[in-house]
Coordinates of C-alpha atoms and ligand atoms in Angstrom, one line a residue:
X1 CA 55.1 24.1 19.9
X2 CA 57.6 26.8 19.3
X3 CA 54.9 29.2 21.6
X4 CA 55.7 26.7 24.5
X5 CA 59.4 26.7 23.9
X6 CA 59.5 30.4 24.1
X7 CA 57.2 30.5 27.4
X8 CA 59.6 27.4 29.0
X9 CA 62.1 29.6 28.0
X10 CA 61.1 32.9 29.6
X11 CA 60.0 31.4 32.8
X12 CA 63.2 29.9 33.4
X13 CA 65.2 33.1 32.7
X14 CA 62.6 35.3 35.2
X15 CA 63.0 32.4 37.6
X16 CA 67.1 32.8 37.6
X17 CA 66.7 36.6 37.8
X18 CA 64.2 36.2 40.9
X19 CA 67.2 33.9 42.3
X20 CA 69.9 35.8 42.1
X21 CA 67.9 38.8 43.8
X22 CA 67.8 36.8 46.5
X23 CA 63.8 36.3 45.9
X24 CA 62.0 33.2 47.4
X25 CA 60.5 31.3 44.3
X26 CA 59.3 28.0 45.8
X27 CA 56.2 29.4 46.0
X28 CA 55.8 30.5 42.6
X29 CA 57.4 26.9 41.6
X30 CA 54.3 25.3 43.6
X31 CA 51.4 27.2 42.1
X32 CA 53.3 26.8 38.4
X33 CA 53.1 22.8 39.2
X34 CA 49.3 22.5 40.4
X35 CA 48.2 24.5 37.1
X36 CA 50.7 22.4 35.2
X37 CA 49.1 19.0 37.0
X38 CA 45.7 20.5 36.4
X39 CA 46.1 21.4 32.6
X40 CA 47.9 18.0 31.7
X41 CA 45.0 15.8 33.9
X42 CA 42.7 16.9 30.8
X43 CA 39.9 18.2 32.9
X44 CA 39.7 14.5 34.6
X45 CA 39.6 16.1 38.2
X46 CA 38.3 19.1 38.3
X47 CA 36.1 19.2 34.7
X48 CA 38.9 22.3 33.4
X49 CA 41.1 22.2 31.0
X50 CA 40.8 19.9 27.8
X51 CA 38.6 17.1 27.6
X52 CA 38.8 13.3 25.7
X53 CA 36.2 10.7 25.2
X54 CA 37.8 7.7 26.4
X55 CA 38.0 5.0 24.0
X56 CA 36.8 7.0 21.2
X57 CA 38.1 5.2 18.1
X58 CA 38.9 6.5 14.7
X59 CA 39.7 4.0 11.5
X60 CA 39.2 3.4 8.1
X61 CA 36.3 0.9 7.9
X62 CA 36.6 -2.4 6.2
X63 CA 33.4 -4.0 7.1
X64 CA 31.2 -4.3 4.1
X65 CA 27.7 -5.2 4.1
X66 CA 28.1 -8.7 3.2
X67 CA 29.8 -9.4 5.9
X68 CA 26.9 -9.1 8.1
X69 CA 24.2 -12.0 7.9
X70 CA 20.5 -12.0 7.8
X71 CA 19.2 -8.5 8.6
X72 CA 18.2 -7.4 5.3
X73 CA 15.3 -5.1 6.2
X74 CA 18.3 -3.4 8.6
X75 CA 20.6 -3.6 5.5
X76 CA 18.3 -2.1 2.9
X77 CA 16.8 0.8 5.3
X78 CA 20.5 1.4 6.4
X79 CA 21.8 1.4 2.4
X80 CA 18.6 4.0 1.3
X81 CA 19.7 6.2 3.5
X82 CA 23.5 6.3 3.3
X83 CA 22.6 6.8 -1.1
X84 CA 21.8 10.0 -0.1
X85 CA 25.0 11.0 1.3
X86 CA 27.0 8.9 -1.5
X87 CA 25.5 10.5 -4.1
X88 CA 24.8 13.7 -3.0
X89 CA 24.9 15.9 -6.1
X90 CA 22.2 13.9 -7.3
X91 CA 19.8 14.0 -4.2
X92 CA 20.5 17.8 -3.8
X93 CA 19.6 18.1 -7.3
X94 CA 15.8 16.2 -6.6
X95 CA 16.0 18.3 -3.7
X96 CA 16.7 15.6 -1.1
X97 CA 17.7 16.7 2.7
X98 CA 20.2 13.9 3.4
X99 CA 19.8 12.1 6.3
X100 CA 22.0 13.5 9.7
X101 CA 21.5 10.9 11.8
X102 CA 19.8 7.1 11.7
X103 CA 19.1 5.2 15.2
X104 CA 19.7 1.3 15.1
X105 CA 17.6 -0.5 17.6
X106 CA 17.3 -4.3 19.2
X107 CA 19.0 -7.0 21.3
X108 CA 22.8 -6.6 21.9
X109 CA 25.2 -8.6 19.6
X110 CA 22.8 -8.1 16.6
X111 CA 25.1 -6.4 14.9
X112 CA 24.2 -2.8 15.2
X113 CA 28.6 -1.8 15.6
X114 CA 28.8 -4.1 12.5
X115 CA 26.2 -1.7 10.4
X116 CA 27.8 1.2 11.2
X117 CA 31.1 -0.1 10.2
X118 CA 29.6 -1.3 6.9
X119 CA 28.2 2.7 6.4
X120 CA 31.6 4.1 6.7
X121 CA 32.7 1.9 4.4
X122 CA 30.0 2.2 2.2
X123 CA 30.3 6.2 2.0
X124 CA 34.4 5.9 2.4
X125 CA 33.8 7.9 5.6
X126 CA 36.1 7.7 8.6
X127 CA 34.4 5.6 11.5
X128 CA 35.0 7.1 14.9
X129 CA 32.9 5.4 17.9
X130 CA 32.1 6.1 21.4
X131 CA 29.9 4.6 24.3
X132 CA 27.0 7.2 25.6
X133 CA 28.1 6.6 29.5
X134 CA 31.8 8.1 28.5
X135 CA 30.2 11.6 28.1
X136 CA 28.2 11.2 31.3
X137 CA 30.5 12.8 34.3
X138 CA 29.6 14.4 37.9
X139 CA 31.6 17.4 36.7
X140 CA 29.0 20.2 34.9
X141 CA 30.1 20.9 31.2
X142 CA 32.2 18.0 30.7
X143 CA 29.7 16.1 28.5
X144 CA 29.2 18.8 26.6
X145 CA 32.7 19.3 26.1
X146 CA 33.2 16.0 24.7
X147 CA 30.2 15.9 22.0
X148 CA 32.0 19.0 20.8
X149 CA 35.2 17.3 20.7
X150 CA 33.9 14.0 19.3
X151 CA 32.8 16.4 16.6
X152 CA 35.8 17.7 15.7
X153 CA 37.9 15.0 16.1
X154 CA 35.5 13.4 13.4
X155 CA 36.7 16.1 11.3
X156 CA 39.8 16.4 11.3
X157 CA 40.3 12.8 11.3
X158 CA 38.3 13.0 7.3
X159 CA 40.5 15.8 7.0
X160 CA 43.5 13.6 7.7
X161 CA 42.9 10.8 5.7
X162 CA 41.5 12.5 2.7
X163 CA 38.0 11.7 2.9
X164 CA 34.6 13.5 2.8
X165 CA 32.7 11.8 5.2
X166 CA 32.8 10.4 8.5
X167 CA 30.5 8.3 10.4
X168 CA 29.9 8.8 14.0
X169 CA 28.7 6.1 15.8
X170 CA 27.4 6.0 19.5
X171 CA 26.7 3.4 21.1
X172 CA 24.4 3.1 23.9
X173 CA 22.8 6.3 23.4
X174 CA 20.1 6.0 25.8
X175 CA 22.4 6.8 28.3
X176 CA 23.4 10.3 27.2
X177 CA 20.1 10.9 25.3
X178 CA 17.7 9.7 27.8
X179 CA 14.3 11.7 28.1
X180 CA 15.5 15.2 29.6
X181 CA 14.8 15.7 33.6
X182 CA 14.6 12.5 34.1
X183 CA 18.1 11.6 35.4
X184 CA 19.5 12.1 39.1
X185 CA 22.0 15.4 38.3
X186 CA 20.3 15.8 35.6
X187 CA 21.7 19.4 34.8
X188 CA 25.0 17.7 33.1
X189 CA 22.7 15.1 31.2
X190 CA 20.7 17.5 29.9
X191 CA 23.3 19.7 28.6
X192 CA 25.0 16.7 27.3
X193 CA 22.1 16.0 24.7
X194 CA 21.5 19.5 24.2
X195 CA 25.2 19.8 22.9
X196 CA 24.6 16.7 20.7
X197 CA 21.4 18.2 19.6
X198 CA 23.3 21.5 18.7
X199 CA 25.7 19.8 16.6
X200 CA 23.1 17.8 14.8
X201 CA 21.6 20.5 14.1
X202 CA 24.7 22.5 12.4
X203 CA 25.6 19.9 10.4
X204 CA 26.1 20.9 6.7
X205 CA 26.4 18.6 3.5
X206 CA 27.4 21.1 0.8
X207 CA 30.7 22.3 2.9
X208 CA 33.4 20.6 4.6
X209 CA 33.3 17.0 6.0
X210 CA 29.9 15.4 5.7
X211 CA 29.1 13.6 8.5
X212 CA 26.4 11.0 9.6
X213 CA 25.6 10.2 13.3
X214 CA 24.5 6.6 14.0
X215 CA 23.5 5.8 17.2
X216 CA 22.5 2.3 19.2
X217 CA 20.7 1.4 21.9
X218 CA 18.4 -1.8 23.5
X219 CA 16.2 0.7 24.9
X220 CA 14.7 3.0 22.6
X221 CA 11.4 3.8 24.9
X222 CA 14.4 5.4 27.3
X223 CA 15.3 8.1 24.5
X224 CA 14.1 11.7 24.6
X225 CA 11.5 12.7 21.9
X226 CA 13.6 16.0 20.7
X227 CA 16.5 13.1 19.2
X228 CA 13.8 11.4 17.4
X229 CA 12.8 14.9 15.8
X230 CA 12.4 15.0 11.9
X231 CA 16.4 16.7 11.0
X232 CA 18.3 14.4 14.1
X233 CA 17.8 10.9 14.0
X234 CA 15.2 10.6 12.0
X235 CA 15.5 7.5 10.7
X236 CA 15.1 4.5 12.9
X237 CA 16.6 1.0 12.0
X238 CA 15.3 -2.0 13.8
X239 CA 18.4 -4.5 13.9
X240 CA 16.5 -8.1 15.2
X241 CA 17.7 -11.0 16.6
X242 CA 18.1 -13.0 12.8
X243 CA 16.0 -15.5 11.8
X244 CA 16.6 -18.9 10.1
X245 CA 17.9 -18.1 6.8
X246 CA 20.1 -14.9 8.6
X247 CA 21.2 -17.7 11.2
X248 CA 22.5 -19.4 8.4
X249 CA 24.0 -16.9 6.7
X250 CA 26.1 -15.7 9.7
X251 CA 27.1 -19.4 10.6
X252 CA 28.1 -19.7 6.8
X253 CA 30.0 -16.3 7.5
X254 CA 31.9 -16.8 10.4
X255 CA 32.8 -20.8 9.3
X256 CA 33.8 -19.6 5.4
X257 CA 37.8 -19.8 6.5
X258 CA 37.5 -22.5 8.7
X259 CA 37.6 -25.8 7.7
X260 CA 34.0 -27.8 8.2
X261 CA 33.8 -31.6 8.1
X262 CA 31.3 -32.5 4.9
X263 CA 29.0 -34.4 7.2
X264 CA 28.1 -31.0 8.8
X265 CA 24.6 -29.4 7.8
X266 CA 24.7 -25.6 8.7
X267 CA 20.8 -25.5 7.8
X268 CA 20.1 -28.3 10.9
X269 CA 22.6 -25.9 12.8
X270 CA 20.7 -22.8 11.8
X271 CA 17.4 -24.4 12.9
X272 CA 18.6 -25.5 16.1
X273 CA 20.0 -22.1 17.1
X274 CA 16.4 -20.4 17.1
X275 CA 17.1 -17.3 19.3
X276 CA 20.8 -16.9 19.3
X277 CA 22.0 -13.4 18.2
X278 CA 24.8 -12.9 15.7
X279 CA 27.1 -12.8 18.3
X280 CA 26.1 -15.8 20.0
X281 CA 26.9 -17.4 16.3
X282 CA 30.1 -16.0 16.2
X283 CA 30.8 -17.1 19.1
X284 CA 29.9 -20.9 18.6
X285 CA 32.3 -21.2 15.5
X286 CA 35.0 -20.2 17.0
X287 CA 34.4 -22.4 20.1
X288 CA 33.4 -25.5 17.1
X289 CA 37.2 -24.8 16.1
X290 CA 38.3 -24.7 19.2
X291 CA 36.9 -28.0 19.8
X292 CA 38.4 -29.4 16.8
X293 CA 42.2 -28.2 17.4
X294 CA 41.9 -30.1 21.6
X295 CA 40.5 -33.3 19.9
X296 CA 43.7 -32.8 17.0
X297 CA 41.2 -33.0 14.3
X298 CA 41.7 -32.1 11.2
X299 CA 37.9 -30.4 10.7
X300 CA 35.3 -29.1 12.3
X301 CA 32.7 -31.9 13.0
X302 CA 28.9 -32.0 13.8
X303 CA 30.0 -33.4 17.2
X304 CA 32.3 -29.7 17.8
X305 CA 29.4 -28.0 16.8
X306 CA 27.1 -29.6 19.0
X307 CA 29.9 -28.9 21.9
X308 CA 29.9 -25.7 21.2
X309 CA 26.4 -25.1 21.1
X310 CA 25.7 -26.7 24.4
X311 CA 28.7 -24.0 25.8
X312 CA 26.9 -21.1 24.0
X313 CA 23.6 -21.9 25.2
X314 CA 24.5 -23.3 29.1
X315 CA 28.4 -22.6 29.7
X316 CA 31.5 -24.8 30.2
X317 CA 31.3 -28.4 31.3
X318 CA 31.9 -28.8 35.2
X319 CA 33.8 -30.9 36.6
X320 CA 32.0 -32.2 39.4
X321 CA 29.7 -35.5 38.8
X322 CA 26.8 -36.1 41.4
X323 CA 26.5 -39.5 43.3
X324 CA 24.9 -42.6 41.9
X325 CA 21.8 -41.9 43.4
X326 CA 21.5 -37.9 42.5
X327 CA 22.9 -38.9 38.6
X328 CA 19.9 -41.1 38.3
X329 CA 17.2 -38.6 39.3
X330 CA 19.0 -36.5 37.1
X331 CA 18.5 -39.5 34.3
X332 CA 15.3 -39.5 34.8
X333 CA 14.9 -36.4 35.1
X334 CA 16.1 -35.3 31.3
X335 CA 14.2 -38.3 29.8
X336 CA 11.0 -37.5 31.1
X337 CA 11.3 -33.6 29.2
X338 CA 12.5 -35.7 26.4
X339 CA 9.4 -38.0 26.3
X340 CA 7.2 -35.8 26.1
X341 CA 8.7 -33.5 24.3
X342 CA 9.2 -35.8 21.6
X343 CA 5.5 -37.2 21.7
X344 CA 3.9 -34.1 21.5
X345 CA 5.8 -32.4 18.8
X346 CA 7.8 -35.3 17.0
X347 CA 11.1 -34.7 15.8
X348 CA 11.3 -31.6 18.6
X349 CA 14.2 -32.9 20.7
X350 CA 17.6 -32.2 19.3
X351 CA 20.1 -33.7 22.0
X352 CA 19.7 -35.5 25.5
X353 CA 22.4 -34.9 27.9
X354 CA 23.0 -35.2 32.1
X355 CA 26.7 -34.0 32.0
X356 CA 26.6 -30.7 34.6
X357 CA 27.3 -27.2 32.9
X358 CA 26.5 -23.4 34.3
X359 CA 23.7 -24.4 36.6
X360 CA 22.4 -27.3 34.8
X361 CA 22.6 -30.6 36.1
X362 CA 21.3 -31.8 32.6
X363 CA 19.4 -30.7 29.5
X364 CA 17.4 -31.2 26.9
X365 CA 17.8 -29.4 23.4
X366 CA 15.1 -28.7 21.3
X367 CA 15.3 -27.8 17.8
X368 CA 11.5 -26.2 16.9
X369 CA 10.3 -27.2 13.2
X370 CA 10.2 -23.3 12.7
X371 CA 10.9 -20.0 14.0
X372 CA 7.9 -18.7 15.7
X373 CA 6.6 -15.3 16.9
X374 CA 3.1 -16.0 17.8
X375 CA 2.4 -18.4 20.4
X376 CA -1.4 -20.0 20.1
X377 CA -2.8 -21.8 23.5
X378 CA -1.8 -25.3 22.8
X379 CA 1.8 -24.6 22.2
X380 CA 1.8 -22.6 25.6
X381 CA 0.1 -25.8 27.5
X382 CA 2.4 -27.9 25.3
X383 CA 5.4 -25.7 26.7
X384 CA 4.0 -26.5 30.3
X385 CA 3.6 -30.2 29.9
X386 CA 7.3 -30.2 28.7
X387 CA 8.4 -28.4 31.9
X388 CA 6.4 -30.4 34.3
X389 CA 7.6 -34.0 32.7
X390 CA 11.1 -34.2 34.9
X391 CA 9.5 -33.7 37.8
X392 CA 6.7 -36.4 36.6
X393 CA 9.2 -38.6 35.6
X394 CA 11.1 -38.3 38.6
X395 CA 7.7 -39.1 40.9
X396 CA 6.8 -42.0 38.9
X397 CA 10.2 -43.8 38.8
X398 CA 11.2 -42.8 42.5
X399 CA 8.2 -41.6 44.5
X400 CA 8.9 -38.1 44.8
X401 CA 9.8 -35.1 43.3
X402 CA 12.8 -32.8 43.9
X403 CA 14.2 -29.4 43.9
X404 CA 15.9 -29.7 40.6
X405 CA 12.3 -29.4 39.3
X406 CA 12.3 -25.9 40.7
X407 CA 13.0 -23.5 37.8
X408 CA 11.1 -25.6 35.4
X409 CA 8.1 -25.0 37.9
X410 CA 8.7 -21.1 37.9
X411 CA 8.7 -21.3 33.9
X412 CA 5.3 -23.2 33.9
X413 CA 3.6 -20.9 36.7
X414 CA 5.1 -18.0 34.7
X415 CA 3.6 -19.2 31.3
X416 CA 0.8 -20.4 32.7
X417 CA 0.2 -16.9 34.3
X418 CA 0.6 -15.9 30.7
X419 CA -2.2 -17.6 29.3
X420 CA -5.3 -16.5 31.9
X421 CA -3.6 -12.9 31.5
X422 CA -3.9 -12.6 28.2
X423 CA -7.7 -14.4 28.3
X424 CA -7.0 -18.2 27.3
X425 CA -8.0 -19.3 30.6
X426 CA -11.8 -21.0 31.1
X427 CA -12.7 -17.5 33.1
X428 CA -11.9 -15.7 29.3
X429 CA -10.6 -12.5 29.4
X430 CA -9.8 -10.7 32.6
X431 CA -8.6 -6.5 34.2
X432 CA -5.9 -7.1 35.8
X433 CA -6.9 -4.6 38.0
X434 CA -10.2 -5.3 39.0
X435 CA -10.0 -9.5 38.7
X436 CA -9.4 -11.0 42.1
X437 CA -5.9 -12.7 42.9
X438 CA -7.7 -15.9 44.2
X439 CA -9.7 -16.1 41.1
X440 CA -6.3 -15.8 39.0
X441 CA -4.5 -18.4 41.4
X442 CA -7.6 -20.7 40.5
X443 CA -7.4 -20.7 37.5
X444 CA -3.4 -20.5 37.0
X445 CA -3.3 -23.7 39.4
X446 CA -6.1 -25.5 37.0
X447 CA -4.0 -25.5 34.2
X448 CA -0.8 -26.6 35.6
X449 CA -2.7 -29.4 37.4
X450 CA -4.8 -30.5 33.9
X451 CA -0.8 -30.1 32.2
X452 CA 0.9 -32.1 35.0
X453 CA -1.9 -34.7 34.5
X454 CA -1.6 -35.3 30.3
X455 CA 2.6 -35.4 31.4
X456 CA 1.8 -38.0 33.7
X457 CA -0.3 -39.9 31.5
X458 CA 2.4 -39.7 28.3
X459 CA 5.0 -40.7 30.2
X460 CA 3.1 -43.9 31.1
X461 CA 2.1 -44.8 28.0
X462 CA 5.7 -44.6 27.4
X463 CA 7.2 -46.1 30.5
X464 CA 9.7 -48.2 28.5
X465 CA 11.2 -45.9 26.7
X466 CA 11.4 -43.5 29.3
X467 CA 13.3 -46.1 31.4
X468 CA 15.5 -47.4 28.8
X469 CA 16.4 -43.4 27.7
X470 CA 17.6 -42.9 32.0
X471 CA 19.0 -45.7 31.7
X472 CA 21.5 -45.1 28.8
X473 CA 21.7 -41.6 29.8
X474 CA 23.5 -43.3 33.5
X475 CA 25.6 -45.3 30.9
X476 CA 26.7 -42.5 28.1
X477 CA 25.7 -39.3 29.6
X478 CA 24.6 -38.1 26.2
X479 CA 21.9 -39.6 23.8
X480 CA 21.3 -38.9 20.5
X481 CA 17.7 -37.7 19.5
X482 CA 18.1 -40.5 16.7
X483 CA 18.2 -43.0 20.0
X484 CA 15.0 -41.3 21.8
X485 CA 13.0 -41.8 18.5
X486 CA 14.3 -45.6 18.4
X487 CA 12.9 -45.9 21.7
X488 CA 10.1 -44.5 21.3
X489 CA 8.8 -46.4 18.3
X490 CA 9.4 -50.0 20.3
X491 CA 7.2 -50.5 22.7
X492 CA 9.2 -52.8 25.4
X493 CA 8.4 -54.8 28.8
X494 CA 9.6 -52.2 31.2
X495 CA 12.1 -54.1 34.3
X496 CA 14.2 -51.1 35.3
X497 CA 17.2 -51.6 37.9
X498 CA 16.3 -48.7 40.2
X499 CA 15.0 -48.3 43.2
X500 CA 10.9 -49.1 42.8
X501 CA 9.4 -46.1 44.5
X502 CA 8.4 -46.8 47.9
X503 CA 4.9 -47.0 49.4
X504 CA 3.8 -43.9 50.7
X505 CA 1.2 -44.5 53.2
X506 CA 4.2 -46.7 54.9
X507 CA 6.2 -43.2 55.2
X508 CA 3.6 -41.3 56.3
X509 CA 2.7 -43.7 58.9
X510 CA 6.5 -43.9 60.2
X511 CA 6.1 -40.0 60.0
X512 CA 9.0 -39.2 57.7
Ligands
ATP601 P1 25.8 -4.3 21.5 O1 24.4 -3.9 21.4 O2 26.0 -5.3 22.6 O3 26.8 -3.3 21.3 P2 25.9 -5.0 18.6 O4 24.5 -5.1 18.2 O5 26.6 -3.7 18.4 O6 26.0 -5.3 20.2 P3 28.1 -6.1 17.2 O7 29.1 -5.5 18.1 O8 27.9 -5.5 15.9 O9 26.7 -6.2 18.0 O10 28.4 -7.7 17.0 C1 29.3 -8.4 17.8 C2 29.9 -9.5 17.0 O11 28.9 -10.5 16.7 C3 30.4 -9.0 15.7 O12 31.8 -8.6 15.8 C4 30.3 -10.2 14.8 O13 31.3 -11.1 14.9 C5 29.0 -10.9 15.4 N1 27.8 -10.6 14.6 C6 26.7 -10.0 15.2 N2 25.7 -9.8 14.2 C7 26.2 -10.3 13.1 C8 25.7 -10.5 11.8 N3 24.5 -10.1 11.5 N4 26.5 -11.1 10.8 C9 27.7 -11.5 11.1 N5 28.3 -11.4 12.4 C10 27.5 -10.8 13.3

């Protein structure tokens, strides 16, 4: 400071001199302000000067590791590691290299920031984070420039607040760490990782501030083989989308200071919420509670959970609501994947619903038995039997089908693609590179044709319920999946109001 004071000070007085000798300074006062405009734009325009990573933040972590659900295999792996660095005497004393960096890998909203957090806190190290696409600029060096400075800043920010350690975490590392010559400009990326390598590499535990990196990324295939190298991140974490019991340990998390109605069961919630990450869950229980304060209740309900489920999963409720005529397609519609949904795996469907929200005109909710990672041949024609049963239901009570059926056809095609691909078709197993696309078509087409057929024939056998289910649906818009079952179990004289399909040699005949 004083060093700028006394240059300020200098100037000024060579400037008065120059002015009363009659010199012309404007020019010198123009260059003085570029350089000035340059130095203080912090290497922003032209890649000179000093350099900052954006939104690089520094704290004192208060994220402990039971504040993160589920994800005990993450949890444990993550906790070895950091002993080393906690007790480091003893692992220098059994001869134990800490670890420098550890890589946490999955879907986004896992929790991967959370873990990170819950290290710092766990080593009482600083936290300081950044996102891999703030080092990546046009202008050569930059990058560079900012590992280095993310470096430092990590240590003096330990320095400041007394501590030893300090975690670094970087998100989205793929993007600065991706494998080397592979990038358009990839001069700038490549220096960029080489200067995170570098300071990998330097980093000491027996001096100074001992820090850890931690970095995240969805795509690990993207990363360069030289960060996964025994010494840099050689330790890699895989942070999952969480299973039942971690489902119900983050709604039980995120719900512990809010106030939850007695009738609620977190473990029907938890089942019901089968591929929802952490964040998702998060999320949901605030939007439960939101629920709760527009209705002026007092707690959260079953009925705000559900809500906010169904605005998780599809978005908010629209306002619009289709004719008469279009509503009872819809009906139909959602009662024929209901039907047989609920015959073929009883106790499936979790909630019935035709009120429009994101781009659904209706839904059906299941809520599977169990989580499941392995998908035998009968489930995936059971999947497609599901799909095809609106459009079923919607030929047998009006005739026709109709394009609302349309992404529920791509899913079947897709799945049933699946199955002759991976060799659960009649023709067995086949190369996709040699097999012929007509013979593939074949057989794709045979099993959405024998699926469409067993829909067909279910929701026959149950034409009753599937009338009286549209029907209430028209009336209430939402039906309970107690009310399906009801339906289901008496068998009834079906008389429905609608419009009887018409005949359709008549239309063919009058050419429409
Ligand atoms: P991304 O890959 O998109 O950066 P992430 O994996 O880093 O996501 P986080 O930022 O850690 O995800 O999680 C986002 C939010 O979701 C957290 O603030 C927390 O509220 C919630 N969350 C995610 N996972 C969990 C969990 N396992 N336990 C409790 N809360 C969680």
């Amino acid at each position: 400071m004083k060093h700028k004071e006394l240059l300020v000070g200098t100037a000024l007085g060579v400037l008065g001199f120059l002015v009363t000798l009659r010199v012309n300074v404007w020019p010198v006062l123009l260059v003085c302000g570029l350089g000035y405009f340059l130095y203080t734009s912090g290497g922003q325009i032209k890649g000179i000067g000093k350099s900052k990573v954006g939104t690089v933040v520094g704290e004192a972590s208060t994220i402990r590791f039971e504040d993160i659900g589920g994800q005990n295999v993450a949890k444990r792996e993550l906790i070895e590691a950091l002993k080393f660095l906690r007790d480091y005497e003893r692992a220098s004393r059994l001869g134990i290299r800490p670890l420098k960096g550890v890589l946490l890998s999955g879907p986004p909203g896992t929790g991967k920031t959370l873990l990170a957090k819950a290290a710092a806190n766990y080593t009482d190290s600083v936290f300081i984070s950044a996102s891999g696409s703030e080092f990546i600029e046009v202008y050569a060096g930059l990058g560079a420039q900012r590992i280095r400075d993310l470096f430092s800043r990590a240590r003096s920010l330990a320095k400041d607040s007394k501590k030893s350690g300090a975690v670094i975490f970087i998100d989205e590392i793929e993007v600065l760490a991706g494998k080397r010559g592979s990038q358009v400009g990839h001069l700038e990326y490549d220096q960029t990782l080489n200067q995170l390598l570098v300071e990998m590499d330097g980093l000491r535990f027996d001096t100074g501030v001992k820090i850890l990196v931690v970095a995240a990324t969805n795509r690990p295939d993207l990363l360069d083989s030289a960060i996964m190298r025994p010494g840099r991140f050689d330790r890699t974490v895989t942070v999952d989308l969480p299973d039942k019991e971690g489902r119900l340990e983050i709604l039980r998390i995120h719900l512990r200071d809010k106030p939850v109605a007695g009738e609620v069961s977190l473990e029907n919630l938890a089942k019901e919420t089968f591929g929802l990450s952490g964040a998702h869950l998060e999320s949901l229980c605030n939007e439960a509670a939101i629920n709760t304060l527009r209705r002026g209740g007092a707690t959260i309900s079953s009925g705000d959970l559900t809500e906010a489920l169904n605005k998780v999963i599809l978005g908010e409720k629209l306002e619009r609501r289709p004719s008469d005529g279009e509503m009872q397609r819809i009906c139909a519609h959602e009662a024929g994947h209901a039907v047989v949904a609920e015959t073929i795996r009883p106790g499936s469907v979790a909630h019935i619903t035709v009120s429009p929200r994101g781009n659904a005109l209706g839904f059906v909710r299941h809520s599977p038995a169990e989580d499941r990672y392995l998908y035998p041949k009968e489930v995936l024609e059971e999947e497609i039997q599901i799909l095809l049963a609106g459009a079923a239901a919607e030929d047998l009570m009006f005739g026709s089908k109709s394009t609302g059926a349309a992404n529920d056809f791509r899913r079947a095609l897709d799945i049933a693609k699946r199955l002759v691909m991976y060799g659960m078709s009649p023709i067995g197993v086949v190369d996709r590179e040699t097999a012929s696309l007509d013979l593939i078509a074949r057989a794709t087409n045979d099993i959405i044709k024998s699926a469409e057929i067993s829909a067909a024939r279910i929701l026959n056998r149950y034409r009753a319920a599937l009338v009286k289910l549209s029907e209430q649906l028209f009336e209430k818009e939402t039906v309970s999946a107690a009310e399906l079952r009801n339906y289901l179990d008496v068998p009834g004289k079906v008389s429905w109001k609608w419009r009887k399909p018409p005949a359709r040699k008549s239309r063919i005949r009058r050419g429409v």
